[in-house]
Structure formats: C-alpha cells, structure tokens
Short mmCIF file of C-alpha atoms in Angstrom, two decimals:
data_model
loop_
_atom_site.label_atom_id
_atom_site.label_comp_id
_atom_site.label_asym_id
_atom_site.label_seq_id
_atom_site.Cartn_x
_atom_site.Cartn_y
_atom_site.Cartn_z
CA MET S 784 -0.22 0.11 0.16
CA GLY S 785 1.43 3.53 -1.43
CA TYR S 786 0.87 6.80 -0.25
CA GLY S 787 -2.17 8.25 -2.90
CA LEU S 788 -4.90 11.18 -2.87
CA GLN S 789 -8.94 10.96 -2.06
CA GLY S 790 -11.26 14.44 -3.13
CA TYR S 791 -14.24 14.77 -1.94
CA THR S 792 -16.63 18.00 -2.92
CA ILE S 793 -18.15 19.73 0.40
CA GLN S 794 -19.73 23.49 0.14
CA LEU S 795 -18.53 25.23 3.20
CA ASP S 796 -20.57 27.12 3.05
CA GLU S 797 -23.98 25.19 3.98
CA LEU S 798 -21.62 23.15 6.21
CA GLU S 799 -20.61 26.27 8.51
CA ARG S 800 -24.52 27.13 8.30
CA LYS S 801 -24.89 24.37 9.41
CA PHE S 802 -21.77 24.46 12.10
CA VAL S 803 -22.84 28.11 13.39
CA SER S 804 -26.44 26.17 14.02
CA TRP S 805 -24.72 23.41 16.25
CA ASP S 806 -27.10 21.45 13.64
CA GLU S 807 -27.15 18.36 15.82
CA ARG S 808 -28.18 16.42 13.22
CA VAL S 809 -24.52 16.90 11.76
CA PHE S 810 -22.54 15.37 14.79
CA GLU S 811 -25.16 12.66 14.96
CA GLN S 812 -25.20 11.54 11.49
CA VAL S 813 -21.35 11.55 11.56
CA SER S 814 -21.03 9.34 14.75
CA THR S 815 -23.91 7.06 13.86
CA SER S 816 -23.19 5.76 10.48
CA TYR S 817 -18.98 6.22 11.11
CA ARG S 818 -19.06 4.62 15.31
CA ASP S 819 -17.07 1.44 13.83
CA ILE S 820 -14.49 4.37 12.34
CA LEU S 821 -14.80 6.56 15.39
CA ASP S 822 -14.08 4.04 18.60
CA ARG S 823 -10.75 2.21 15.90
CA TYR S 824 -9.38 6.16 16.03
CA ASN S 825 -9.65 6.29 19.62
CA GLU S 826 -8.16 2.77 20.11
CA ASP S 827 -5.47 2.98 17.30
CA PHE S 828 -4.33 6.51 19.23
CA GLU S 829 -4.60 5.66 22.53
CA TYR S 830 -1.15 6.93 23.46
CA GLU S 831 -1.38 9.91 22.08
CA ILE S 832 -5.11 10.67 23.39
CA LYS S 833 -3.97 9.95 26.73
CA GLU S 834 -0.25 11.01 27.15
CA TRP S 835 -0.51 14.87 24.78
CA GLY S 836 -3.98 15.28 25.77
CA CYS S 837 -5.20 14.99 22.37
CA PRO S 838 -9.31 14.84 21.93
CA ASN S 839 -10.78 11.65 21.71
CA SER S 840 -13.05 11.34 18.55
CA TYR S 841 -15.70 12.76 19.05
CA LYS S 842 -14.96 15.43 21.23
CA CYS S 843 -12.93 16.26 17.56
CA LEU S 844 -16.09 15.68 15.59
CA ASP S 845 -18.09 18.33 18.83
CA GLU S 846 -15.19 20.66 18.36
CA ILE S 847 -15.13 20.95 14.87
CA ILE S 848 -18.88 21.44 14.36
CA MET S 849 -19.05 23.60 17.67
CA ARG S 850 -16.04 25.81 15.99
CA LYS S 851 -13.91 26.09 19.22
CA ILE S 852 -11.15 23.49 18.44
CA LYS S 853 -8.57 23.58 21.73
CA TYR S 854 -6.27 21.59 20.52
CA ARG S 855 -3.52 23.32 19.07
CA LYS S 856 -0.53 21.19 18.73
CA ASN S 857 -1.55 18.79 16.23
CA GLY S 858 -4.70 18.29 14.29
CA PHE S 859 -4.00 14.71 13.15
CA LEU S 860 -7.55 13.92 14.47
CA TYR S 861 -9.10 16.45 13.45
CA CYS S 862 -8.23 15.95 9.96
CA TYR S 863 -9.24 12.45 9.74
CA VAL S 864 -12.86 12.95 11.75
CA PHE S 865 -13.28 16.31 9.21
CA GLU S 866 -13.32 13.85 6.75
CA LEU S 867 -15.62 11.67 8.34
CA ILE S 868 -17.62 14.12 7.57
CA CYS S 869 -16.86 14.97 3.94
CA ARG S 870 -17.91 11.20 3.87
CA SER S 871 -20.82 11.84 5.28
CA LEU S 872 -22.11 15.38 3.96
CA GLY S 873 -19.83 15.51 0.90
CA HIS S 874 -19.25 13.72 -2.92
CA LYS S 875 -16.43 11.23 -2.17
CA LEU S 876 -14.50 11.40 -5.34
CA ASN S 877 -12.94 8.06 -7.57
CA ASN S 878 -9.54 8.35 -7.17
CA SER S 879 -8.78 5.12 -8.64
CA GLU S 880 -6.19 7.00 -10.92
CA LEU S 881 -4.59 8.78 -8.33
CA TYR S 882 -4.01 5.90 -5.57
CA PRO S 883 -1.48 4.85 -4.80
CA LEU S 884 1.01 7.79 -6.32
CA GLY S 885 4.49 7.83 -6.20
CA GLY S 886 5.77 9.95 -4.13
CA SER S 887 4.60 12.75 -2.92
CA LYS S 888 7.34 14.49 -5.46
CA TYR S 889 3.87 14.37 -7.70
CA ILE S 890 1.84 16.54 -5.66
CA ASP S 891 4.15 19.36 -4.41
CA PHE S 892 1.99 21.74 -6.69
CA LEU S 893 -0.66 21.49 -3.91
CA ASP S 894 1.55 22.90 -1.20
CA ASN S 895 -0.11 26.67 -1.76
CA TRP S 896 -3.57 24.58 -0.13
CA ALA S 897 -1.87 22.48 2.48
CA LYS S 898 -4.11 24.16 5.15
CA PRO S 899 -7.83 22.15 6.63
CA PRO S 900 -11.01 24.74 6.68
CA PHE S 901 -12.62 25.75 9.61
CA GLY S 902 -9.17 26.45 11.76
CA ILE S 903 -8.56 22.97 11.85
CA PRO S 904 -4.88 22.70 12.93
CA LEU S 905 -1.97 20.94 10.53
CA ALA S 906 -1.49 17.48 11.41
CA ASP S 907 2.57 17.42 11.94
CA ASP S 908 2.74 13.98 9.63
CA PHE S 909 -0.06 12.77 8.12
CA PRO S 910 -2.74 13.21 6.42
CA ILE S 911 -2.17 16.27 4.91
CA VAL S 912 -5.06 17.77 3.93
CA TYR S 913 -6.14 20.63 1.17
CA THR S 914 -8.58 23.19 0.87
CA ILE S 915 -9.06 24.52 -2.49
CA TYR S 916 -11.88 27.01 -3.30
CA GLU S 917 -13.95 28.28 -6.73
CA ASN S 918 -11.51 30.97 -7.34
CA ASP S 919 -8.53 28.83 -7.87
CA PHE S 920 -9.62 26.38 -9.47
CA GLU S 921 -7.97 27.10 -12.62
CA ASP S 922 -5.19 27.83 -11.14
CA LEU S 923 -5.28 24.75 -9.99
CA LYS S 924 -6.10 23.61 -13.35
CA VAL S 925 -2.97 24.86 -14.71
CA LYS S 926 -1.05 23.52 -12.24
CA THR S 927 -2.24 19.93 -12.61
CA SER S 928 -0.96 20.25 -16.56
CA LEU S 929 2.14 21.00 -15.58
CA SER S 930 2.32 18.44 -13.52
CA LYS S 931 5.22 15.94 -12.81
CA LEU S 932 1.65 13.66 -12.47
CA GLU S 933 1.02 10.84 -15.31
CA ASP S 934 -1.55 11.99 -18.68
CA ASN S 935 -4.15 9.52 -16.83
CA GLU S 936 -3.81 10.83 -13.17
CA LYS S 937 -3.40 14.21 -14.67
CA LYS S 938 -7.20 13.39 -16.62
CA GLN S 939 -8.66 12.74 -12.89
CA PHE S 940 -7.35 15.19 -11.08
CA ILE S 941 -9.13 17.25 -13.86
CA SER S 942 -12.41 16.11 -13.89
CA TRP S 943 -12.20 17.10 -9.59
CA VAL S 944 -11.36 19.94 -10.23
CA ASP S 945 -14.46 19.95 -12.98
CA GLU S 946 -17.00 18.22 -10.94
CA ALA S 947 -16.49 20.45 -7.42
CA LYS S 948 -17.15 24.19 -10.00
CA GLU S 949 -20.27 21.91 -11.40
CA SER S 950 -21.91 21.81 -7.91
CA LYS S 951 -20.64 25.14 -6.71
CA SER S 952 -18.55 23.01 -4.12
CA GLU S 953 -15.36 23.03 -2.64
CA LEU S 954 -12.35 20.75 -3.24
CA ILE S 955 -10.99 18.52 -0.49
CA LEU S 956 -8.04 16.35 -0.79
CA TYR S 957 -6.59 14.30 1.63
CA TYR S 958 -3.16 13.07 0.89
CA TYR S 959 -1.98 9.96 3.12
#
C-alpha cells in the first residue's frame, strides 16, 4: 500500500451554516454512521489521547462542529474526523488513478493549498489536507497540467476540479 490522494466535493458555506447553528443532526449523522471508525480511531490513537492530551474522536467531531478547536498542537485526529464529515455530507470522488501515487514529489504543486478548513490545525505528519476554493480552480488546473503526474492521473484530477466547479462546491483533498 502506498500514498495517494482522496478527493471530496463539499459546500463549505452550507456546512458552516449548519455548524454555526450547531445542528445536532450533523453530529448524530456522522457519529452514528461512522461509529466503528470513530471508535477505531480512539483505539488506534489511545497513546496520543492519553499522553498528549489529544481529544478523542467524538470530542474532535464536537469541537469541529462547535468551531471551538482547543487542541492546537497536532491536528491529525481532527483531520481524520473531518474526513468523515466530508464522506457523510459531501461527495467522495473516484480516485482509481490517484491512489496509490509514486510519491509526494508528484503533488508538490498542491503545497499552496495545504490547509484544512474551519481552523482545523495541520497534522504534524499525516493526513495532509488541502482545501481548494472555486476561485483557485483554474490555477489548480494549470498547475495540474504542468505537474509530474501521469496523463491518466492528470485527467482524473482535473475531472475532480470540474466536478467541484459544476456542483458549486469546494474541493477537499486528503493525502495519506
């Protein structure tokens, strides 16, 4: 198993409206649909939760929705939990050509966008989360066409950008 990209389209402004009103349905939908994964995260990251003081996955979900992220040292668990929000309320994109990739050198062109939304802190290591807004789509397409990706990878990546634009959504990318 290697590293690769997974993309999601999601309307962040709509999601933010739900967060601002603390729509309990968001928490319930994600925590119910992905209970097994959230529990597995708590088991997998038990050391970080106990020793580093990192909140557990349910607390991360609550803090993301409340927009009150308290643990700023390493955002890895927030990033993983936010991916579940993207899966639940966004659209997962086909990544058959982009997972696995040959290495991170192929996605250097994405560095400007390496930032999770909603004030979620960056992870020290993985996952790397990229947030691309509609006003950056054309620039991203140009950078993709000039990148070291293979032609089939470029084609699929550009299709992600086109799909995000057509659905008036942002593009959230995960590299892990």
